[in-house]
mmCIF file of C-alpha atoms and ligand atoms in Angstrom:
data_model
loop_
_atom_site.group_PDB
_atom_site.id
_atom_site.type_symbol
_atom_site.label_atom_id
_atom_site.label_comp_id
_atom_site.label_asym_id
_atom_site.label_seq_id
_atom_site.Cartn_x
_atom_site.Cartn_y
_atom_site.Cartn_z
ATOM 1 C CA UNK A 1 12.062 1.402 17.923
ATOM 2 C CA UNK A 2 11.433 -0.713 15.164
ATOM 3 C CA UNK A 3 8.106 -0.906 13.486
ATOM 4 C CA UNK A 4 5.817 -3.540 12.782
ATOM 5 C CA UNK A 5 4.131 -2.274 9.820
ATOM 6 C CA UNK A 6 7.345 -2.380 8.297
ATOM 7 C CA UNK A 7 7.393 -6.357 7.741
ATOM 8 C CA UNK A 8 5.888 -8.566 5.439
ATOM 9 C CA UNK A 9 4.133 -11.316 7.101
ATOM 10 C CA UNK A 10 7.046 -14.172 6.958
ATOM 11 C CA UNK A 11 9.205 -11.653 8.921
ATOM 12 C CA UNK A 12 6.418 -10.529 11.229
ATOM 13 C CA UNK A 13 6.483 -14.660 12.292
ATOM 14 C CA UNK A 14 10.016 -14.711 12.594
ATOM 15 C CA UNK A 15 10.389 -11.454 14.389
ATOM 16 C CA UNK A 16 7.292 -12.221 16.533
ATOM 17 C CA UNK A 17 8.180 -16.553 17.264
ATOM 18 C CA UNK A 18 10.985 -14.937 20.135
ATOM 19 C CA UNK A 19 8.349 -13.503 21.945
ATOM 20 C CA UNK A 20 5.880 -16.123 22.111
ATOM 21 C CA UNK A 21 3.522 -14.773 19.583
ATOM 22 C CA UNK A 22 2.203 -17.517 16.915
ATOM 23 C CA UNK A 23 0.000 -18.783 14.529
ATOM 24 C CA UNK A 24 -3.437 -17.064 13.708
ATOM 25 C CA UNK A 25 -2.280 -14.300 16.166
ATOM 26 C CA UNK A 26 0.490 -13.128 13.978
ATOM 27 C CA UNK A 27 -2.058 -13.171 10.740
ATOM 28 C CA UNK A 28 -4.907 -10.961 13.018
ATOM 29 C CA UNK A 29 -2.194 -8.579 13.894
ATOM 30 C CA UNK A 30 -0.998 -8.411 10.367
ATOM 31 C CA UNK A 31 -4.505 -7.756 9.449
ATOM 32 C CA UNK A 32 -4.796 -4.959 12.200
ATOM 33 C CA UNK A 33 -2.168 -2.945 11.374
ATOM 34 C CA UNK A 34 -2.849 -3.042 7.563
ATOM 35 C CA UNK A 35 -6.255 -1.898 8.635
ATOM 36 C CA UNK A 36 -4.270 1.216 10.527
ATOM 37 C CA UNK A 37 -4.931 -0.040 13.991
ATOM 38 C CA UNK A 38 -2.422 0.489 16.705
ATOM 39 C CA UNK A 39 -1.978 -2.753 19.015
ATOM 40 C CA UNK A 40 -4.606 -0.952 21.719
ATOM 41 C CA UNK A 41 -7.351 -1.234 18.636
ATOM 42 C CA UNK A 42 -6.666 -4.796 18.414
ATOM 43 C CA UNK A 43 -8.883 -7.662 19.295
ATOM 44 C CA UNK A 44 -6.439 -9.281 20.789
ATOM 45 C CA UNK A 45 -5.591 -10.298 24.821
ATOM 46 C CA UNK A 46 -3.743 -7.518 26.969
ATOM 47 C CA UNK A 47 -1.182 -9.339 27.737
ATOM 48 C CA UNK A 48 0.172 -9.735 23.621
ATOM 49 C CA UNK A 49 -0.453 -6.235 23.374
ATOM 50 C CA UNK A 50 1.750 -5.088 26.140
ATOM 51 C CA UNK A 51 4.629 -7.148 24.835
ATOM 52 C CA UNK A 52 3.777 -5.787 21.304
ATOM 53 C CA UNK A 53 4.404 -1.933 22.543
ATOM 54 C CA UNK A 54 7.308 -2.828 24.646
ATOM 55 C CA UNK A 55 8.910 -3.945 21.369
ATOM 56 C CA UNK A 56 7.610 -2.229 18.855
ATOM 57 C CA UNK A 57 6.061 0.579 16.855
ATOM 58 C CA UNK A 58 2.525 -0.161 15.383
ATOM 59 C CA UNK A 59 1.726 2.819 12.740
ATOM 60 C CA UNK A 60 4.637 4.781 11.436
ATOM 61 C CA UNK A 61 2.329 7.844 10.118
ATOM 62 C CA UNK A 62 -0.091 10.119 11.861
ATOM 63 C CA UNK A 63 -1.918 12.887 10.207
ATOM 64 C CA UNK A 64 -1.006 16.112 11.298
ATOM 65 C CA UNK A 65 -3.145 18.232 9.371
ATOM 66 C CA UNK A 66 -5.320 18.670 6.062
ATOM 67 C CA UNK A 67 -6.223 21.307 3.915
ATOM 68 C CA UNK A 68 -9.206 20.609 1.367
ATOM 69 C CA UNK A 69 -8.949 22.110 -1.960
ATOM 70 C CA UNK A 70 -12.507 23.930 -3.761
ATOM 71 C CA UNK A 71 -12.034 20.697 -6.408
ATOM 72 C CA UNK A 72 -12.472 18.244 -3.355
ATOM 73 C CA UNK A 73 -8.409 17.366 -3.330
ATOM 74 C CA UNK A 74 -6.887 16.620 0.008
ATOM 75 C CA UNK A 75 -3.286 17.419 0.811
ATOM 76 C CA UNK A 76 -2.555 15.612 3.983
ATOM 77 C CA UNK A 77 0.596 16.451 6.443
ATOM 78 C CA UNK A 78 2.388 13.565 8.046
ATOM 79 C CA UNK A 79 4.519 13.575 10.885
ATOM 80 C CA UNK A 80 6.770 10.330 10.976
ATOM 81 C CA UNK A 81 8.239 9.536 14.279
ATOM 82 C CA UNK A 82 11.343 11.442 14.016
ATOM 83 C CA UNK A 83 9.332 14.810 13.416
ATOM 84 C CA UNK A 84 9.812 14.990 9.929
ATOM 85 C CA UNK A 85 7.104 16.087 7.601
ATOM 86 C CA UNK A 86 5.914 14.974 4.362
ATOM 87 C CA UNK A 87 3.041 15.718 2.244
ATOM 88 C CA UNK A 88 0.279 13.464 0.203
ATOM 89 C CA UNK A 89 -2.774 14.308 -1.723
ATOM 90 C CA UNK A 90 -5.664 12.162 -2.359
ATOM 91 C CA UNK A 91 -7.432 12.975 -5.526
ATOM 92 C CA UNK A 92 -11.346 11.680 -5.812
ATOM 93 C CA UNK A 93 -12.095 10.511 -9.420
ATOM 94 C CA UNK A 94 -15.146 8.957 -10.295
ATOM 95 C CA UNK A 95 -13.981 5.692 -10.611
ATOM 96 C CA UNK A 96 -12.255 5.805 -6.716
ATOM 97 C CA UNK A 97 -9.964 7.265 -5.050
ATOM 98 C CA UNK A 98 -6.329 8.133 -5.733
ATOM 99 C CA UNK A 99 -3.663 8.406 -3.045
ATOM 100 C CA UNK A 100 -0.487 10.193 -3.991
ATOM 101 C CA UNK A 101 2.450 9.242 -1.706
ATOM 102 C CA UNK A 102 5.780 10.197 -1.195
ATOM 103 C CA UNK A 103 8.972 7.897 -0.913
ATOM 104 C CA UNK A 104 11.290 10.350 0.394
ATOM 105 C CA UNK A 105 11.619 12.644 2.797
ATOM 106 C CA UNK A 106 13.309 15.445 0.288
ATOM 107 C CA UNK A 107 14.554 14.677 -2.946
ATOM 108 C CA UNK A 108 18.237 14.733 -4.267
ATOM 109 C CA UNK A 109 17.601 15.178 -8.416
ATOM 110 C CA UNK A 110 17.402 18.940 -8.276
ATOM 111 C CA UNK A 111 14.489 19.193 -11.178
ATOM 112 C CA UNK A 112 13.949 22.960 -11.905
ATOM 113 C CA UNK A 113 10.475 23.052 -11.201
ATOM 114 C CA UNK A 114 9.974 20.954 -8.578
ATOM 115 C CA UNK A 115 9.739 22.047 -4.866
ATOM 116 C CA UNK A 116 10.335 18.744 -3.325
ATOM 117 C CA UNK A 117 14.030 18.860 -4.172
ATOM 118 C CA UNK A 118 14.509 22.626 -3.033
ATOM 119 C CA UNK A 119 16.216 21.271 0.524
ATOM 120 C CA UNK A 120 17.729 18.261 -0.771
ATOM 121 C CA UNK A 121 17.536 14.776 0.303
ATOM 122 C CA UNK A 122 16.755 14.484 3.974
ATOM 123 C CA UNK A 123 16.340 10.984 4.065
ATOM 124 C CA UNK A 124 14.500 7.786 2.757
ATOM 125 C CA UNK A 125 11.230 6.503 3.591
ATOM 126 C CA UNK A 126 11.238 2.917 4.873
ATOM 127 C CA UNK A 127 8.547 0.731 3.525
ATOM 128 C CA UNK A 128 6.556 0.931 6.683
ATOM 129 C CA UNK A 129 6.681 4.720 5.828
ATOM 130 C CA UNK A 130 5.213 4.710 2.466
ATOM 131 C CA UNK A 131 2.913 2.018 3.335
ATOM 132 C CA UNK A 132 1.851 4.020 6.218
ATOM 133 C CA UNK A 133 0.435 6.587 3.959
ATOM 134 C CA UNK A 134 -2.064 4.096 2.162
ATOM 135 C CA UNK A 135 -2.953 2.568 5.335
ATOM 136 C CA UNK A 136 -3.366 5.988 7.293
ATOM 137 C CA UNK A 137 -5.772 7.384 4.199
ATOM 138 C CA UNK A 138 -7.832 3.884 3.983
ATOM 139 C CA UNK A 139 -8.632 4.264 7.453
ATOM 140 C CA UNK A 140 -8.855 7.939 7.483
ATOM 141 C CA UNK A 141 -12.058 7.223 4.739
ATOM 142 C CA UNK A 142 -13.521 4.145 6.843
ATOM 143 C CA UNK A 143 -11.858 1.527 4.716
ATOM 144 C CA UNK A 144 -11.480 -2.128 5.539
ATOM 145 C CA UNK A 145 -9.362 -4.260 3.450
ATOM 146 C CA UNK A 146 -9.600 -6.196 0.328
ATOM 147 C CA UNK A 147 -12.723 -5.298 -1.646
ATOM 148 C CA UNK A 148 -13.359 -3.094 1.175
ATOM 149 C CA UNK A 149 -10.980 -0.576 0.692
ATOM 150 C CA UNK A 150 -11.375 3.131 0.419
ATOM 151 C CA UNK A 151 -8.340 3.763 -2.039
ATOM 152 C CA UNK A 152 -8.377 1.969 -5.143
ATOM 153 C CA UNK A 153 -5.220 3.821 -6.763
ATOM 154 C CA UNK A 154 -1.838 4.681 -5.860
ATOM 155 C CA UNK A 155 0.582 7.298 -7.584
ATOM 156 C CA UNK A 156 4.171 7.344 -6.516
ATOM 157 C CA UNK A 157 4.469 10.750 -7.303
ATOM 158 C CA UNK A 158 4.840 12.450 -4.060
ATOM 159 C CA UNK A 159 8.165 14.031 -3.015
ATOM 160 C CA UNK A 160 11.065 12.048 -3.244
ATOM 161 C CA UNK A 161 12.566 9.550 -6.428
ATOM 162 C CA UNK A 162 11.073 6.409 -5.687
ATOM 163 C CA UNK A 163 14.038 4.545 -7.714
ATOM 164 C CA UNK A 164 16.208 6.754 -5.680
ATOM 165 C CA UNK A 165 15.034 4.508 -2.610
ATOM 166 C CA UNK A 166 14.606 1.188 -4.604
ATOM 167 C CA UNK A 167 14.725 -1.668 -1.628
ATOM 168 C CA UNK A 168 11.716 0.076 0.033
ATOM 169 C CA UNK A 169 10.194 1.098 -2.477
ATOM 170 C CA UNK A 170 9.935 -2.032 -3.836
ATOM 171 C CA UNK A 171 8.996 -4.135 -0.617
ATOM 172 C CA UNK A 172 6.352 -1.218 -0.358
ATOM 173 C CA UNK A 173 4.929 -2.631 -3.757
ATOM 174 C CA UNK A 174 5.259 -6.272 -2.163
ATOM 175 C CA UNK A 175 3.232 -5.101 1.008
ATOM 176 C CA UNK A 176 0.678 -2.849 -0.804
ATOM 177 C CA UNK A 177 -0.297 -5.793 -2.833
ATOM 178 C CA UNK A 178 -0.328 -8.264 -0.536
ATOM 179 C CA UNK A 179 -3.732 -10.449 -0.626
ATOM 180 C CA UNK A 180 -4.288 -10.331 3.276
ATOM 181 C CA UNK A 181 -3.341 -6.916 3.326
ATOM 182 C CA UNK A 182 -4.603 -3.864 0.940
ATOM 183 C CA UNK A 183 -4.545 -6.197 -1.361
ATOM 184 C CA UNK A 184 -3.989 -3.212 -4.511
ATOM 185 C CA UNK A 185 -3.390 -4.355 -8.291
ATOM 186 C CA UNK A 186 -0.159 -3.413 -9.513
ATOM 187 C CA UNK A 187 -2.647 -2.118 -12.267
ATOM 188 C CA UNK A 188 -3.926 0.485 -10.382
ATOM 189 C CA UNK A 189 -0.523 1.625 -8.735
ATOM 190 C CA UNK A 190 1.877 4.301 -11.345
ATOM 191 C CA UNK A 191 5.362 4.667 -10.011
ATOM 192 C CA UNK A 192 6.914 7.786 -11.725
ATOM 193 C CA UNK A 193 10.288 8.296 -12.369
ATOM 194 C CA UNK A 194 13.058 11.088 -13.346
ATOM 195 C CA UNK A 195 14.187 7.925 -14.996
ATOM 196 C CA UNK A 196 17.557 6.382 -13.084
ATOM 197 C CA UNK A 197 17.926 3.382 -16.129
ATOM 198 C CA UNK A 198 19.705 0.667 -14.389
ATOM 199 C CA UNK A 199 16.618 0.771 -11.904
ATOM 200 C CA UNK A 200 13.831 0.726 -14.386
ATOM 201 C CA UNK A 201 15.264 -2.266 -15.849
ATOM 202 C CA UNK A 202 16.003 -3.758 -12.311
ATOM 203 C CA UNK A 203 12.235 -3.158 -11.799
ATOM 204 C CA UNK A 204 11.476 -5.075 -14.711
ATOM 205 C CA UNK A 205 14.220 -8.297 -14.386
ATOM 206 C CA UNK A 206 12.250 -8.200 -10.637
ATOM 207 C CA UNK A 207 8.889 -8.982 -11.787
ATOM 208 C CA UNK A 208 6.803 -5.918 -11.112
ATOM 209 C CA UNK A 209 3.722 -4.494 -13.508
ATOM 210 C CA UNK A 210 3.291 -1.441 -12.052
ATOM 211 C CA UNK A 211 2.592 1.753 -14.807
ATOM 212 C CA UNK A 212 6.039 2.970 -14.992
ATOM 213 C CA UNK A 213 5.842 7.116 -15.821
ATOM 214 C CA UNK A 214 8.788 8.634 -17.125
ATOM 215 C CA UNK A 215 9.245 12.481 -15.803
ATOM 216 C CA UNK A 216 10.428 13.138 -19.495
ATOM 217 C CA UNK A 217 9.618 16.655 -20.031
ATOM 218 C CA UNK A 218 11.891 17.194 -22.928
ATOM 219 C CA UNK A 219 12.210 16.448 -26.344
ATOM 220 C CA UNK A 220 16.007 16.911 -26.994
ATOM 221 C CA UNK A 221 19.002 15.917 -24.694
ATOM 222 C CA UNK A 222 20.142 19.734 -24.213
ATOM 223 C CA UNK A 223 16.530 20.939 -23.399
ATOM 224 C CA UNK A 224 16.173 18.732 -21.207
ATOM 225 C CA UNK A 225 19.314 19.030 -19.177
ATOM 226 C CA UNK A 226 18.183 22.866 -18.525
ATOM 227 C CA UNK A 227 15.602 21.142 -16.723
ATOM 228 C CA UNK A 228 16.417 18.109 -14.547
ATOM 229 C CA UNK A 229 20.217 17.414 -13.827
ATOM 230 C CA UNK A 230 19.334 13.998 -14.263
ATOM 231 C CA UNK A 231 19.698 14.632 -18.273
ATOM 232 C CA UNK A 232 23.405 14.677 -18.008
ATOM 233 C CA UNK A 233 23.125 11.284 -16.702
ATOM 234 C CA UNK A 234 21.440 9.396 -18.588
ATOM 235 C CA UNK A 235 20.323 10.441 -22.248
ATOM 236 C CA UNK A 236 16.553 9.956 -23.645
ATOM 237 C CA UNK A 237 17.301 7.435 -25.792
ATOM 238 C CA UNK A 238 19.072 5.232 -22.651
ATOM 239 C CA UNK A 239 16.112 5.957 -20.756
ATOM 240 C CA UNK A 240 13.438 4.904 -23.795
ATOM 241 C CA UNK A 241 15.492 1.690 -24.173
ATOM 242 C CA UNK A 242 15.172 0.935 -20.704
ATOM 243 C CA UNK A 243 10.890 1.315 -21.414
ATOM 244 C CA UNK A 244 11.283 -0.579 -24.563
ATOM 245 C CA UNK A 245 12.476 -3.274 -22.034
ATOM 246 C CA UNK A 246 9.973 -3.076 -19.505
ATOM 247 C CA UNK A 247 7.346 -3.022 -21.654
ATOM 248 C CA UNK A 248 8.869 -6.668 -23.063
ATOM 249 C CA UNK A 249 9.285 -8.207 -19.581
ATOM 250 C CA UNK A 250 5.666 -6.301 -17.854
ATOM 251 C CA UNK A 251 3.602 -6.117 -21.000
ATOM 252 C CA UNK A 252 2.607 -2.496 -19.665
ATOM 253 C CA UNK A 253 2.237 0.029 -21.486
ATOM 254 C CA UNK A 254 4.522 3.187 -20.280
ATOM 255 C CA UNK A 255 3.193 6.543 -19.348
ATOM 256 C CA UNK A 256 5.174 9.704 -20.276
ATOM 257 C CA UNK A 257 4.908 12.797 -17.741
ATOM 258 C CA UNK A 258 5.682 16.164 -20.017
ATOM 259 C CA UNK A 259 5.480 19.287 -18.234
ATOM 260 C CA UNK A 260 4.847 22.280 -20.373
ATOM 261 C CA UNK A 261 7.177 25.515 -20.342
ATOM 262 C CA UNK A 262 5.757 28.090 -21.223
ATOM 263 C CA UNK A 263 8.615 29.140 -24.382
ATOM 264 C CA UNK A 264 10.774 26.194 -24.097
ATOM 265 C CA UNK A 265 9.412 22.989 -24.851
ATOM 266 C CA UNK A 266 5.913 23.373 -25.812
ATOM 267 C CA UNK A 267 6.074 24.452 -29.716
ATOM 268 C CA UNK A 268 5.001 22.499 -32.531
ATOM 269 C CA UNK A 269 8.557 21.301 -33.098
ATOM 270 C CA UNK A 270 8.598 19.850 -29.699
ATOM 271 C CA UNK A 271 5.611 18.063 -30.216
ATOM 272 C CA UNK A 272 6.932 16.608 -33.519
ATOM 273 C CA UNK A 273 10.258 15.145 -31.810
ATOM 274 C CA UNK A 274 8.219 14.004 -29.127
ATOM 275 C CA UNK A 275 5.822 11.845 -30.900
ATOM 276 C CA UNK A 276 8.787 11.092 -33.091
ATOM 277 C CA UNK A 277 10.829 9.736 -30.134
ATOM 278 C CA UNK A 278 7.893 7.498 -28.645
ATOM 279 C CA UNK A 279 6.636 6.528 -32.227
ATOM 280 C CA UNK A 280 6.894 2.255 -31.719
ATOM 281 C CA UNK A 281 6.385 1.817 -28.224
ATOM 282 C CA UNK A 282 3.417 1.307 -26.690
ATOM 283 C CA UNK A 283 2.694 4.709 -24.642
ATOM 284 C CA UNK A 284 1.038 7.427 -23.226
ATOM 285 C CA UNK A 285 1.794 11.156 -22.939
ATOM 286 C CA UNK A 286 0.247 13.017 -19.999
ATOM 287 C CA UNK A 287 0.540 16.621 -21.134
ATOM 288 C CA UNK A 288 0.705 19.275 -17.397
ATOM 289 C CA UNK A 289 0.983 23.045 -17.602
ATOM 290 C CA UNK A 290 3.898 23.807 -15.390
ATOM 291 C CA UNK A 291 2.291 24.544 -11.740
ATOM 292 C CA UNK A 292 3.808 27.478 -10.066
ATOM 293 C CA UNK A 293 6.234 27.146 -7.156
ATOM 294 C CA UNK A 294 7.241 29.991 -5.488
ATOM 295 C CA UNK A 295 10.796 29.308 -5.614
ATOM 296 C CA UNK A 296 11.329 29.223 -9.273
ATOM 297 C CA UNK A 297 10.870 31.751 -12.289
ATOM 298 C CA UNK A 298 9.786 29.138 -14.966
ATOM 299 C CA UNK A 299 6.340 29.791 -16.188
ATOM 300 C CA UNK A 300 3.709 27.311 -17.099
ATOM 301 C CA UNK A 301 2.441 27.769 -20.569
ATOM 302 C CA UNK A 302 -1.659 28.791 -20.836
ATOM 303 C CA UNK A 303 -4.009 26.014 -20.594
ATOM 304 C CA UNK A 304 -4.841 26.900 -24.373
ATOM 305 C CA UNK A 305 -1.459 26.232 -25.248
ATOM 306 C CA UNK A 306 -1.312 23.206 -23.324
ATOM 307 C CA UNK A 307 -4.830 22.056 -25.537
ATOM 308 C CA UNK A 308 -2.967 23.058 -28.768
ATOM 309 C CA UNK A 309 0.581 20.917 -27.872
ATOM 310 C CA UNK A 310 -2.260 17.524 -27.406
ATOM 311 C CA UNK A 311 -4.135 18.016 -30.234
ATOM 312 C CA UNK A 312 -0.716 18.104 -32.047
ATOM 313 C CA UNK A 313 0.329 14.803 -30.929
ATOM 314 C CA UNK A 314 -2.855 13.685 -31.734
ATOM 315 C CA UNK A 315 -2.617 14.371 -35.364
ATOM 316 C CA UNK A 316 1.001 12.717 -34.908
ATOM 317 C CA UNK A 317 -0.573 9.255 -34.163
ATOM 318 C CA UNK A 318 0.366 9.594 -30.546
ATOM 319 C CA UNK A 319 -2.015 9.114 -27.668
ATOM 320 C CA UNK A 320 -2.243 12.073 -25.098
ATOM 321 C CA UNK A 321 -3.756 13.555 -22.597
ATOM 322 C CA UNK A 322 -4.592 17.340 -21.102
ATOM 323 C CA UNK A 323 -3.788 16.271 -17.445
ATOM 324 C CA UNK A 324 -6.647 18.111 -15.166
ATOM 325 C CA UNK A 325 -4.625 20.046 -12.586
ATOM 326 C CA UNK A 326 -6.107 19.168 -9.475
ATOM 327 C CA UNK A 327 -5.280 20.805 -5.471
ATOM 328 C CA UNK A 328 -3.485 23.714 -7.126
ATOM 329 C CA UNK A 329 -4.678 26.363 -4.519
ATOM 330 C CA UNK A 330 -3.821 24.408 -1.600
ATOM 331 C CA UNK A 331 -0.114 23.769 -3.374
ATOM 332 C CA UNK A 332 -1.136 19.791 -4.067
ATOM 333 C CA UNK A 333 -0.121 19.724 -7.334
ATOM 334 C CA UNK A 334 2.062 17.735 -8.772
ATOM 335 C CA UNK A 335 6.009 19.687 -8.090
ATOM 336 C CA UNK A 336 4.210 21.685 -5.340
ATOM 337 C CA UNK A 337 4.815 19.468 -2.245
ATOM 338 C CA UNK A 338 7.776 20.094 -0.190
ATOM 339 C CA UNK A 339 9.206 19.251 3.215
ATOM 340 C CA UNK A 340 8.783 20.255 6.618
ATOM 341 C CA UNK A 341 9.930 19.442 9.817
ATOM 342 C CA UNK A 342 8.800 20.067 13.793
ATOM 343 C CA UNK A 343 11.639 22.021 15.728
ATOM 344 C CA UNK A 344 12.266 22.030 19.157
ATOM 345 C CA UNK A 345 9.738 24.510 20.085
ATOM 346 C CA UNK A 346 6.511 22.156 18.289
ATOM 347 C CA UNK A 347 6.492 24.882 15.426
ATOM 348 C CA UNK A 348 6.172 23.709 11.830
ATOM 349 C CA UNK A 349 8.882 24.707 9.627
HETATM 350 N N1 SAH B 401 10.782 11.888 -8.756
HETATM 351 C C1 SAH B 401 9.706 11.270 -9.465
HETATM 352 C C2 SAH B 401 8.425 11.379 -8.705
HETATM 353 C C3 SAH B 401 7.883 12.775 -8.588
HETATM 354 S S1 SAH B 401 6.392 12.713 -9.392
HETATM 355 C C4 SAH B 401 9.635 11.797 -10.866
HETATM 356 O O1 SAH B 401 10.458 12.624 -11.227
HETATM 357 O O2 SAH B 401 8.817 11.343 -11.652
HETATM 358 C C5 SAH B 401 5.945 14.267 -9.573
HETATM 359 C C6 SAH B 401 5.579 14.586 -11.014
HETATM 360 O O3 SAH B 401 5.276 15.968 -11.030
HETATM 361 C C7 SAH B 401 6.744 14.382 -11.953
HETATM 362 O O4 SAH B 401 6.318 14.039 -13.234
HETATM 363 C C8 SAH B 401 7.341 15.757 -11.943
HETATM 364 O O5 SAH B 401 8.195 15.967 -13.008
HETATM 365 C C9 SAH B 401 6.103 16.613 -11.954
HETATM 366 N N2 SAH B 401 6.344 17.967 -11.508
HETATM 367 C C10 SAH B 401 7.313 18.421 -10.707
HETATM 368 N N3 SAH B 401 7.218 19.743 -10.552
HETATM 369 C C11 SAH B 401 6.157 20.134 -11.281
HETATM 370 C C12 SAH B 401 5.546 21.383 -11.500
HETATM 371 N N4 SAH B 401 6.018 22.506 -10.943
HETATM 372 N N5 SAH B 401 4.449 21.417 -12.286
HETATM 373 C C13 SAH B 401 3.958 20.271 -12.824
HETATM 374 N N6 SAH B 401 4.482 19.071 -12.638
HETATM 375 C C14 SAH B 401 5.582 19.001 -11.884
#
């Protein structure tokens, strides 16, 4: 069945005009369902929302279960509608909240470290999907819409490649930022990226201002190949052209994700070919000790380490940042969220 939350307004008319359903009606149940109400929750007469369930799904998402972590951290399970399980974390700063969400169910990219790619790609999210998430949360904290809203930030840094999944990704951003819906900046919304080039420039020929983050990692094209399979796609300097380029068309400055090793990447050397790589583009480098995941034998290096490798970029004219690791005991940080799924029998696998 097809869902509702899926559609920006202009198709919810057109999909909605066969059945009779018009006007202000179609812009209060646009409202509704960006405020996470099912047709039943809507103030609306019976009779619309009977033929509104007999054609369609209203919320795509339903929370499944939470675990809370000592720093305050949420990690949420969803169940979509096919049984399928992903995973988001909201994050409570002091200026708001921060929802994490995924764009994939699975991942295809293979990164070392990461447990969201351990099974593969199971499938995309549709935009009603990824949406779903925000919306689900925003109710979840008793949030309205507009100024009224409980999350004020998104990360697209859940499982999944969210260039991997570019047309609904992208009508996500559309619907997220919608003025009658959630109404988020694309200021306050990062979409991170392994770094699939022809993408991040189709992002930027399309308009969008989101933060871009670049999964980077590495310093040298071999290093980082030991890393993410991605490398022996595209090289670092193809990717960094591709920023060079957004940052022309958005204005934005980009964000750099770099995952320390312990023993691999995180020795004054790196740090020297790092800044020297980003030195004349407008950036950011989020420095993360590698969090553990079971799976894999790489080892994050010491959070004095970690201190050391920022302070060096520092000195190097680069801006940086110790990224705080947050949800790591309930396996919400970033590379620890993975897929599940419902069998036959209602167990979660
Ligand atoms: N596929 C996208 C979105 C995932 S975002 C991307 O590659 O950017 C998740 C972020 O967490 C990425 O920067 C990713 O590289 C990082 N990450 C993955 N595994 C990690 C781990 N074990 N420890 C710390 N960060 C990790």
């Amino acid at each position: 069945m097809e869902c509702l939350l899926d559609y920006t307004k202009e198709e919810m008319i057109e999909k909605l005009a066969p059945l009779g359903i018009k006007g202000y009606r179609v812009e209060q149940i646009f409202v509704g369902l960006n405020q996470g109400k099912t047709f039943v929750e809507m103030n609306i007469p019976q009779d619309i929302k009977q033929t509104l369930a007999n054609n369609f799904a209203s919320q795509p998402i339903t929370i499944l279960d939470k675990r809370i972590s000592v720093d305050g951290t949420i990690k949420f399970l969803y169940r979509l509608s096919d049984n399928n399980i992903i995973e988001g974390v909201l994050m409570k700063y002091k200026y708001g909240n921060t929802l994490c969400v995924s764009t994939q169910v699975g991942c295809r990219m293979g990164c070392k470290f990461c447990a969201s790619t351990l099974h593969g790609l199971v499938r995309n999210l549709t935009a009603g999907e990824i949406l779903g998430q925000v919306v689900t949360i925003n109710k979840f904290l008793g949030g309205k819409l507009g100024e009224n809203r409980m999350i004020t930030n998104i990360v697209l840094m859940g499982s999944g490649e969210p260039l991997d999944n570019y047309e609904n990704v992208t009508k996500f951003l559309r619907l997220v930022t919608d003025k009658k819906g959630l109404n988020i900046s694309e200021r306050n919304i990062s979409l991170s990226t392994c770094g699939l080039v022809e993408k991040i420039k189709q992002l930027a020929d399309d308009g969008f201002k989101v933060t871009l983050t670049i999964s980077l990692h590495a310093s040298t094209d071999e290093e980082r190949k030991e890393l993410m399979p991605i490398a022996n796609k595209y090289s670092i300097k193809e990717i960094l052209d591709a920023c060079h380029y957004y940052y022309s068309k958005s204005n934005r400055r980009v964000v750099f994700e770099y995952v320390l090793v312990k023993d691999k990447n995180d020795s004054f050397e790196d740090a020297k070919k790092l800044a020297g790589l980003l030195s004349g583009l407008m950036s950011h480098i989020n420095v993360i000790p590698l969090n553990s995941v079971e799976e894999r034998d790489l080892i994050g290096s010491t959070r004095e380490q970690a201190a050391k490798f920022v302070q060096m970029l520092s000195k190097l004219g680069q801006s940086a940042t110790l990224r705080r690791t947050l949800g790591e005991d309930i396996d919400g940080a970033c590379g620890q969220l993975r897929q599940k799924y419902i069998d036959s029998n209602g167990n979660l696998n």
